[in-house]
XYZ file of C-alpha atoms in Angstrom:
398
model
C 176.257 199.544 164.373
C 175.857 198.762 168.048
C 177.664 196.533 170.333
C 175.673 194.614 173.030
C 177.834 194.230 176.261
C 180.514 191.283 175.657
C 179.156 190.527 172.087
C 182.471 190.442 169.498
C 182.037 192.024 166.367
C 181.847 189.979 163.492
C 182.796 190.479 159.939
C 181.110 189.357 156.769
C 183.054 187.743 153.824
C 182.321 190.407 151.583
C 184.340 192.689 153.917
C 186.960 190.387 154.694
C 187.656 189.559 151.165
C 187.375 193.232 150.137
C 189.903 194.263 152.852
C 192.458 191.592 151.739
C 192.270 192.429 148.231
C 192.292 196.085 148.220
C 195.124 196.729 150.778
C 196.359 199.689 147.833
C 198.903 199.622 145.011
C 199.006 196.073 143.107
C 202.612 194.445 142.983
C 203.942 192.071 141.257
C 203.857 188.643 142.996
C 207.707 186.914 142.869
C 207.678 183.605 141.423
C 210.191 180.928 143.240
C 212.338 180.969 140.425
C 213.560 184.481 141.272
C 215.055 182.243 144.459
C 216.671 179.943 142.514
C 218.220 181.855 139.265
C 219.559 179.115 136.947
C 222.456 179.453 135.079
C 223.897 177.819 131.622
C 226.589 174.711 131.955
C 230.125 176.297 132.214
C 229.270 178.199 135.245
C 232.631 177.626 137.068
C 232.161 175.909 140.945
C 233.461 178.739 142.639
C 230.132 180.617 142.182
C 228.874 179.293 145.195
C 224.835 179.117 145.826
C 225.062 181.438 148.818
C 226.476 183.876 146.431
C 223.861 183.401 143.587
C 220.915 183.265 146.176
C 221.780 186.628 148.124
C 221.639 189.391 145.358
C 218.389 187.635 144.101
C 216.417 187.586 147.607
C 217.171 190.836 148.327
C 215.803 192.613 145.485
C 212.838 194.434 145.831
C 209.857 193.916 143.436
C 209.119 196.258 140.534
C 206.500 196.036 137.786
C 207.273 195.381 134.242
C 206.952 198.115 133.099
C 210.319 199.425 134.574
C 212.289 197.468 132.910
C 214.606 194.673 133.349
C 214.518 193.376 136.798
C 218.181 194.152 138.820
C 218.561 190.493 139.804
C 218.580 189.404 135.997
C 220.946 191.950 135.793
C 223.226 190.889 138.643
C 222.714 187.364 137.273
C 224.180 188.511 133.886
C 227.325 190.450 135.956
C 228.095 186.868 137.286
C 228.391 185.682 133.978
C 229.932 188.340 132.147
C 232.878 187.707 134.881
C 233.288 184.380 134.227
C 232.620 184.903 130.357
C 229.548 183.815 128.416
C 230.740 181.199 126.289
C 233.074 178.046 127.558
C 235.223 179.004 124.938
C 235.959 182.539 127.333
C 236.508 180.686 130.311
C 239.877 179.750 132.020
C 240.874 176.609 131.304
C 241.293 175.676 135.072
C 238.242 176.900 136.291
C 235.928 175.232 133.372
C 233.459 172.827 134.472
C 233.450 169.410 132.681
C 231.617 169.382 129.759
C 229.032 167.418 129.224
C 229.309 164.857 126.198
C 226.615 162.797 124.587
C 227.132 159.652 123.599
C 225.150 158.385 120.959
C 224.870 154.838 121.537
C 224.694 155.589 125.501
C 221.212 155.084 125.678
C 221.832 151.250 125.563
C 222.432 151.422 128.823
C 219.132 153.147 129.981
C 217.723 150.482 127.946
C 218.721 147.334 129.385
C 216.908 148.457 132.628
C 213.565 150.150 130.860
C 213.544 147.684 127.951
C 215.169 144.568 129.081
C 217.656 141.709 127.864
C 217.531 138.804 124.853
C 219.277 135.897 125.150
C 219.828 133.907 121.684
C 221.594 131.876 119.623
C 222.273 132.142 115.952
C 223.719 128.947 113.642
C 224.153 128.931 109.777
C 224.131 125.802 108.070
C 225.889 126.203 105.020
C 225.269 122.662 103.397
C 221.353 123.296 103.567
C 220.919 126.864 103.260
C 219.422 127.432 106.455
C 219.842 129.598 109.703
C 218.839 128.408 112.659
C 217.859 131.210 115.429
C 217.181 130.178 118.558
C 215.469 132.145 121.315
C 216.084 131.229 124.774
C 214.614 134.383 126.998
C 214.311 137.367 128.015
C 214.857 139.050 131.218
C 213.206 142.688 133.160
C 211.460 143.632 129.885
C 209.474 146.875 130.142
C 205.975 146.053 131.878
C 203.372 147.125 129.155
C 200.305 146.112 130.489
C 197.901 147.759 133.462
C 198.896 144.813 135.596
C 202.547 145.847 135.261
C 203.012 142.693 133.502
C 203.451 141.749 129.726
C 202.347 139.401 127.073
C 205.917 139.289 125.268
C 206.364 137.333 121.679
C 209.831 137.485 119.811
C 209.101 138.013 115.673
C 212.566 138.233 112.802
C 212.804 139.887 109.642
C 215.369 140.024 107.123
C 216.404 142.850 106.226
C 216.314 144.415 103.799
C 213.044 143.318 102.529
C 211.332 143.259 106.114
C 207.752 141.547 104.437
C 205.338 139.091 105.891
C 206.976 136.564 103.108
C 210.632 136.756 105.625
C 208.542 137.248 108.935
C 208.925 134.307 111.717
C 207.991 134.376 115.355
C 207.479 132.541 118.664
C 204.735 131.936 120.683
C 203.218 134.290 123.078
C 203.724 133.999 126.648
C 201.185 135.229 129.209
C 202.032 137.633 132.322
C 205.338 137.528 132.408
C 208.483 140.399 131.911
C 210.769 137.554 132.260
C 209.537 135.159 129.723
C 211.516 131.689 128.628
C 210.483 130.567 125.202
C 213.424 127.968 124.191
C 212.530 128.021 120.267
C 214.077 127.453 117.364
C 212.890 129.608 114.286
C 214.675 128.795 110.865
C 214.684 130.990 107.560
C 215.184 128.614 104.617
C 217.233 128.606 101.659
C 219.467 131.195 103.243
C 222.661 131.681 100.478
C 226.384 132.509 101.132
C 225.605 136.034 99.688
C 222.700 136.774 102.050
C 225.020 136.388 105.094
C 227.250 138.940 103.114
C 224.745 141.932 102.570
C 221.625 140.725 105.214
C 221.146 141.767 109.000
C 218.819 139.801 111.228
C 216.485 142.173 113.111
C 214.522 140.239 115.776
C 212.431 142.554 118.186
C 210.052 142.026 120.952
C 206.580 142.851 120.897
C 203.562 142.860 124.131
C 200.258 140.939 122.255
C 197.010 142.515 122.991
C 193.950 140.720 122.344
C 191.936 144.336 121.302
C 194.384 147.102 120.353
C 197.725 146.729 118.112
C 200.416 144.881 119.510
C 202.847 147.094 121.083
C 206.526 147.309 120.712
C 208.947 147.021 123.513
C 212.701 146.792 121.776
C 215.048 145.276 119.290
C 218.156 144.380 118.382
C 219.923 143.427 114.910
C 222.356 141.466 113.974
C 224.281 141.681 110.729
C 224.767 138.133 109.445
C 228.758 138.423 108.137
C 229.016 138.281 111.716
C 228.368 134.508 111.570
C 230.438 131.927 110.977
C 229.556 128.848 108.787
C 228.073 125.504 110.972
C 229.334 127.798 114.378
C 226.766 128.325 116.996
C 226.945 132.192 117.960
C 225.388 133.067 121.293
C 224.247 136.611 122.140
C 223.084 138.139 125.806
C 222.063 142.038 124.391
C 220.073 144.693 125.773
C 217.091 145.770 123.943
C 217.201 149.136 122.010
C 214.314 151.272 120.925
C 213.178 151.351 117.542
C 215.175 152.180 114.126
C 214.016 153.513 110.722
C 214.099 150.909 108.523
C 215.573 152.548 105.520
C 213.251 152.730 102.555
C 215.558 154.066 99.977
C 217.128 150.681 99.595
C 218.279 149.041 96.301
C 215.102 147.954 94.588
C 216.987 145.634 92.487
C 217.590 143.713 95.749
C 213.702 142.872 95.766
C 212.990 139.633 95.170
C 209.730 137.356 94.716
C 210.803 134.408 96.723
C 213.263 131.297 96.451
C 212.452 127.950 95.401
C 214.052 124.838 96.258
C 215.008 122.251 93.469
C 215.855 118.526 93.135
C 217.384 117.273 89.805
C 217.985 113.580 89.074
C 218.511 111.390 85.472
C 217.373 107.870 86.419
C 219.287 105.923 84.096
C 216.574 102.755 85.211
C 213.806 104.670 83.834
C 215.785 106.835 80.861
C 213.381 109.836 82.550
C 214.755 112.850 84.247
C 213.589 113.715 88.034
C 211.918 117.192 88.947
C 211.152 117.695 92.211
C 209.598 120.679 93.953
C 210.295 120.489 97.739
C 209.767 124.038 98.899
C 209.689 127.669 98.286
C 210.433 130.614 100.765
C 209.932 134.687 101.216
C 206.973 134.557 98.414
C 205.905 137.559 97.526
C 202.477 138.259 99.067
C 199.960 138.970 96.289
C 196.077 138.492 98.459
C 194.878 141.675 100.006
C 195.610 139.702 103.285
C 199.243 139.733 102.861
C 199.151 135.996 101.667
C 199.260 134.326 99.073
C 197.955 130.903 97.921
C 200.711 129.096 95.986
C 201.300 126.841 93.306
C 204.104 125.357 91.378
C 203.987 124.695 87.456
C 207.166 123.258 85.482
C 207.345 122.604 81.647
C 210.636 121.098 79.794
C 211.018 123.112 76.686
C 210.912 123.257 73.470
C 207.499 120.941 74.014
C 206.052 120.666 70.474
C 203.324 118.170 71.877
C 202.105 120.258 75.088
C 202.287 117.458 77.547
C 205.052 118.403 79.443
C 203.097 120.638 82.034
C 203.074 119.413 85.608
C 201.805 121.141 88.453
C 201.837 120.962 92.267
C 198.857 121.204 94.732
C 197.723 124.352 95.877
C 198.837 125.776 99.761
C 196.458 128.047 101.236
C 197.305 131.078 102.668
C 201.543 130.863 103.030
C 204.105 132.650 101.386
C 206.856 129.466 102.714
C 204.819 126.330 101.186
C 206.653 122.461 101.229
C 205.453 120.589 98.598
C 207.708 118.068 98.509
C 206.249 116.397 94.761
C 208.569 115.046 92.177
C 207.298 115.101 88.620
C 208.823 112.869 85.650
C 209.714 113.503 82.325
C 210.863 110.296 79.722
C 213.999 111.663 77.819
C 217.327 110.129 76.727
C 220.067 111.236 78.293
C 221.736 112.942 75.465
C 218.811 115.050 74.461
C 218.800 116.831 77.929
C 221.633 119.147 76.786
C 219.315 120.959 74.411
C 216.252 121.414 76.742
C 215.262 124.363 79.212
C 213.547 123.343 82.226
C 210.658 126.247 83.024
C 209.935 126.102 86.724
C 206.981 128.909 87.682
C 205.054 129.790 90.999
C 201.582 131.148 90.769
C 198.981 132.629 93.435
C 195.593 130.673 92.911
C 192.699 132.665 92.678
C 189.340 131.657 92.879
C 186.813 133.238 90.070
C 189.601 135.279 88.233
C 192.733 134.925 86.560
C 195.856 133.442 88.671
C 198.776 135.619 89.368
C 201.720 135.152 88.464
C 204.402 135.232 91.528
C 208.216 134.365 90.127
C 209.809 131.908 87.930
C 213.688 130.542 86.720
C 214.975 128.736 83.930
C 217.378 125.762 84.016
C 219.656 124.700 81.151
C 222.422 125.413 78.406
C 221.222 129.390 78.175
C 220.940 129.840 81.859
C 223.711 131.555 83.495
C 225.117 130.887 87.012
C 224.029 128.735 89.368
C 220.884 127.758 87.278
C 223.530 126.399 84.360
C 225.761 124.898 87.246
C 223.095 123.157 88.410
C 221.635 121.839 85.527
C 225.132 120.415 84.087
C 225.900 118.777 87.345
C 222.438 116.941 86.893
C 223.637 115.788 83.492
C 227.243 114.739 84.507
C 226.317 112.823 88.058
C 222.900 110.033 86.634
C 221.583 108.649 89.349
C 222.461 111.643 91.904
C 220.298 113.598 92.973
C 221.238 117.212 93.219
C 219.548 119.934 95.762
C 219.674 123.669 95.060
C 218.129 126.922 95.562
C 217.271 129.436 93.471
C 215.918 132.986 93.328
C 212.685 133.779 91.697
C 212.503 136.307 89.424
C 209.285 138.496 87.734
C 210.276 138.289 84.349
C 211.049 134.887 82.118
C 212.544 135.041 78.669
C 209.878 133.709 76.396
C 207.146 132.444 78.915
C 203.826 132.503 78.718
C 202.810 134.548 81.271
C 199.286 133.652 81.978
C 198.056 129.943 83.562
């Protein structure tokens, strides 16, 4: 090749790359972390970084194939001075160690996840807790405009369900959301604030995939005191297993509310059905459509079957109906009032959701109740009770 006068010679890419890449024996390229060699936690102070850093830079490369590389080595003298374990090392020179606290996250939490602030209030007299929530403040932003769509929803647990499920409203674009609410759970006993914990969590509504979950807290109700306002300010945690190996004899279908009244004026005693809560769902929707039927037994001439109206679609109907039955006083002692709740079906046969028996053979509250109606005429008496799936001698079928 031939050089005009003051013409540079050029080079193709072919040759350049060929004279880059072939230069002669291939080595090993070092990776940065031959720089920066890390070591395990106990690694006393005194081994200083300048001290670490020197052996390692000035190591030459070798291949693989010659075996362990001489700053791993040198890395592994450091240690074996200082011992491998924190259980070799001097007790002076022994870095702190590092403990985890198990609950520590909480505080990670309240800055990622956010704060609730609530109130809780059980009124003993008519089996209800009140539960209050005020707002919520920095909750995590869930949405693509770094905002949220934040709603508050309780269970009970255990027994989380639909038929124990209660929750606000949803506020829009917000991560600092103020819903002022007041959410009550209904015939509530004394033993339920013994062995139940509240677990109210906060959830980001989205109009066209699941609603997501952003934290909870719980609150186990013996911490309450009866007719005392309890006010809580508590950072949000992540979620907890529910525990699914609970007591299945703590299932329940549902509680009913009862009135009880002998009206001496019209020699007839009183029934009346005001409300039922925590039904269990029997629709495919997670619903059910309840009904209340009561009979006063023995009933030789079949006309003592009353039933309520039908509420669609609710597992915590009011009814509020009050049925009569004509009966002398003195003949109540040997009745047995059957009081049953059914799902309505349309086109098939009704299902059958819980029942409970008042009278002389009930045990309990049921007999309590039932012998203050016949010692107080004229007064009416209020009282929950607990469903149950089974009743001694009932027919079973509507």
């Amino acid at each position: 090749m031939t050089l005009r006068k003051g013409e540079k010679m050029t080079i193709s890419i072919q040759e350049h790359m060929a004279i880059d890449v072939c230069p002669g024996p291939i080595k090993p390229i070092k990776q940065i972390s031959d720089y920066f060699p890390r070591f395990p936690r106990g690694l006393p102070a005194a081994v200083g970084r300048s001290s670490a850093l020197r052996p390692a830079v000035s190591q030459p490369s070798v291949s693989p194939a010659e075996g362990p590389r001489e700053d791993d080595e040198d890395v592994d003298q450091l240690f074996g001075a200082y011992g491998t374990t924190p259980a070799e090392q001097p007790a002076k020179s022994q870095a702190p160690e590092e403990v985890v606290d198990p609950e520590g996250y909480e505080s990670d939490d309240c800055t990622t996840l956010g704060t609730l602030d609530f109130s809780l209030l059980y009124d003993q007299e008519n089996n209800a807790l009140h539960c209050t929530i005020n707002k919520a403040k920095g909750l995590k932003p869930m949405d693509h405009n770094g905002l949220a769509d934040p709603y508050v929803k309780l269970h009970l647990l255990p027994g989380a369900s639909k038929a124990n499920k209660l929750r606000t409203k949803t506020l829009r674009n917000t991560l600092n959301p103020t819903w002022n609410e007041t959410l009550t759970y209904y015939g509530i006993t004394d033993e339920d604030m013994i062995r139940k914990t509240l677990r109210i969590s906060v959830c980001d509504e989205d109009k066209f995939r699941h609603n997501e979950f952003i934290g909870e807290t719980r609150i186990p109700l013996k911490k309450l005191k009866p007719n005392q306002t309890k006010n809580f300010n508590i950072c949000l945690e992540k979620q907890l297993p529910i525990d699914k190996t609970e007591d299945k004899s703590l299932e329940e279908r549902g509680r009913i509310l009862i009135s009880l009244k002998y009206s001496s004026q019209k020699q007839a005693l009183l029934v009346g059905i005001i409300r039922c809560a925590h039904l269990a769902a029997m629709d495919a929707n997670g619903y059910s459509d309840p009904y209340v039927k009561t009979y006063l037994k023995p009933d030789e001439d079949k006309k003592s079957k009353h039933k309520t109206a039908v509420k669609k679609k609710t597992l915590n109907p009011e009814f509020n109906e009050e049925f009569c039955y004509e009966i002398k006083h003195g003949d109540l002692a040997k009745k047995t009032l059957e009081v049953t709740v059914w799902d309505y079906d349309i086109g098939k046969s009704n299902d059958f959701i819980g029942g409970v028996v008042l009278g002389i053979n009930a045990k309990g509250e049921r007999l309590k109740h039932w012998f203050d109606c016949l010692k107080n005429k004229d007064k009416k008496i209020e009282r929950w009770h607990t469903l149950t799936n089974e009743l001694p001698g009932a027919v079973l079928s509507d």
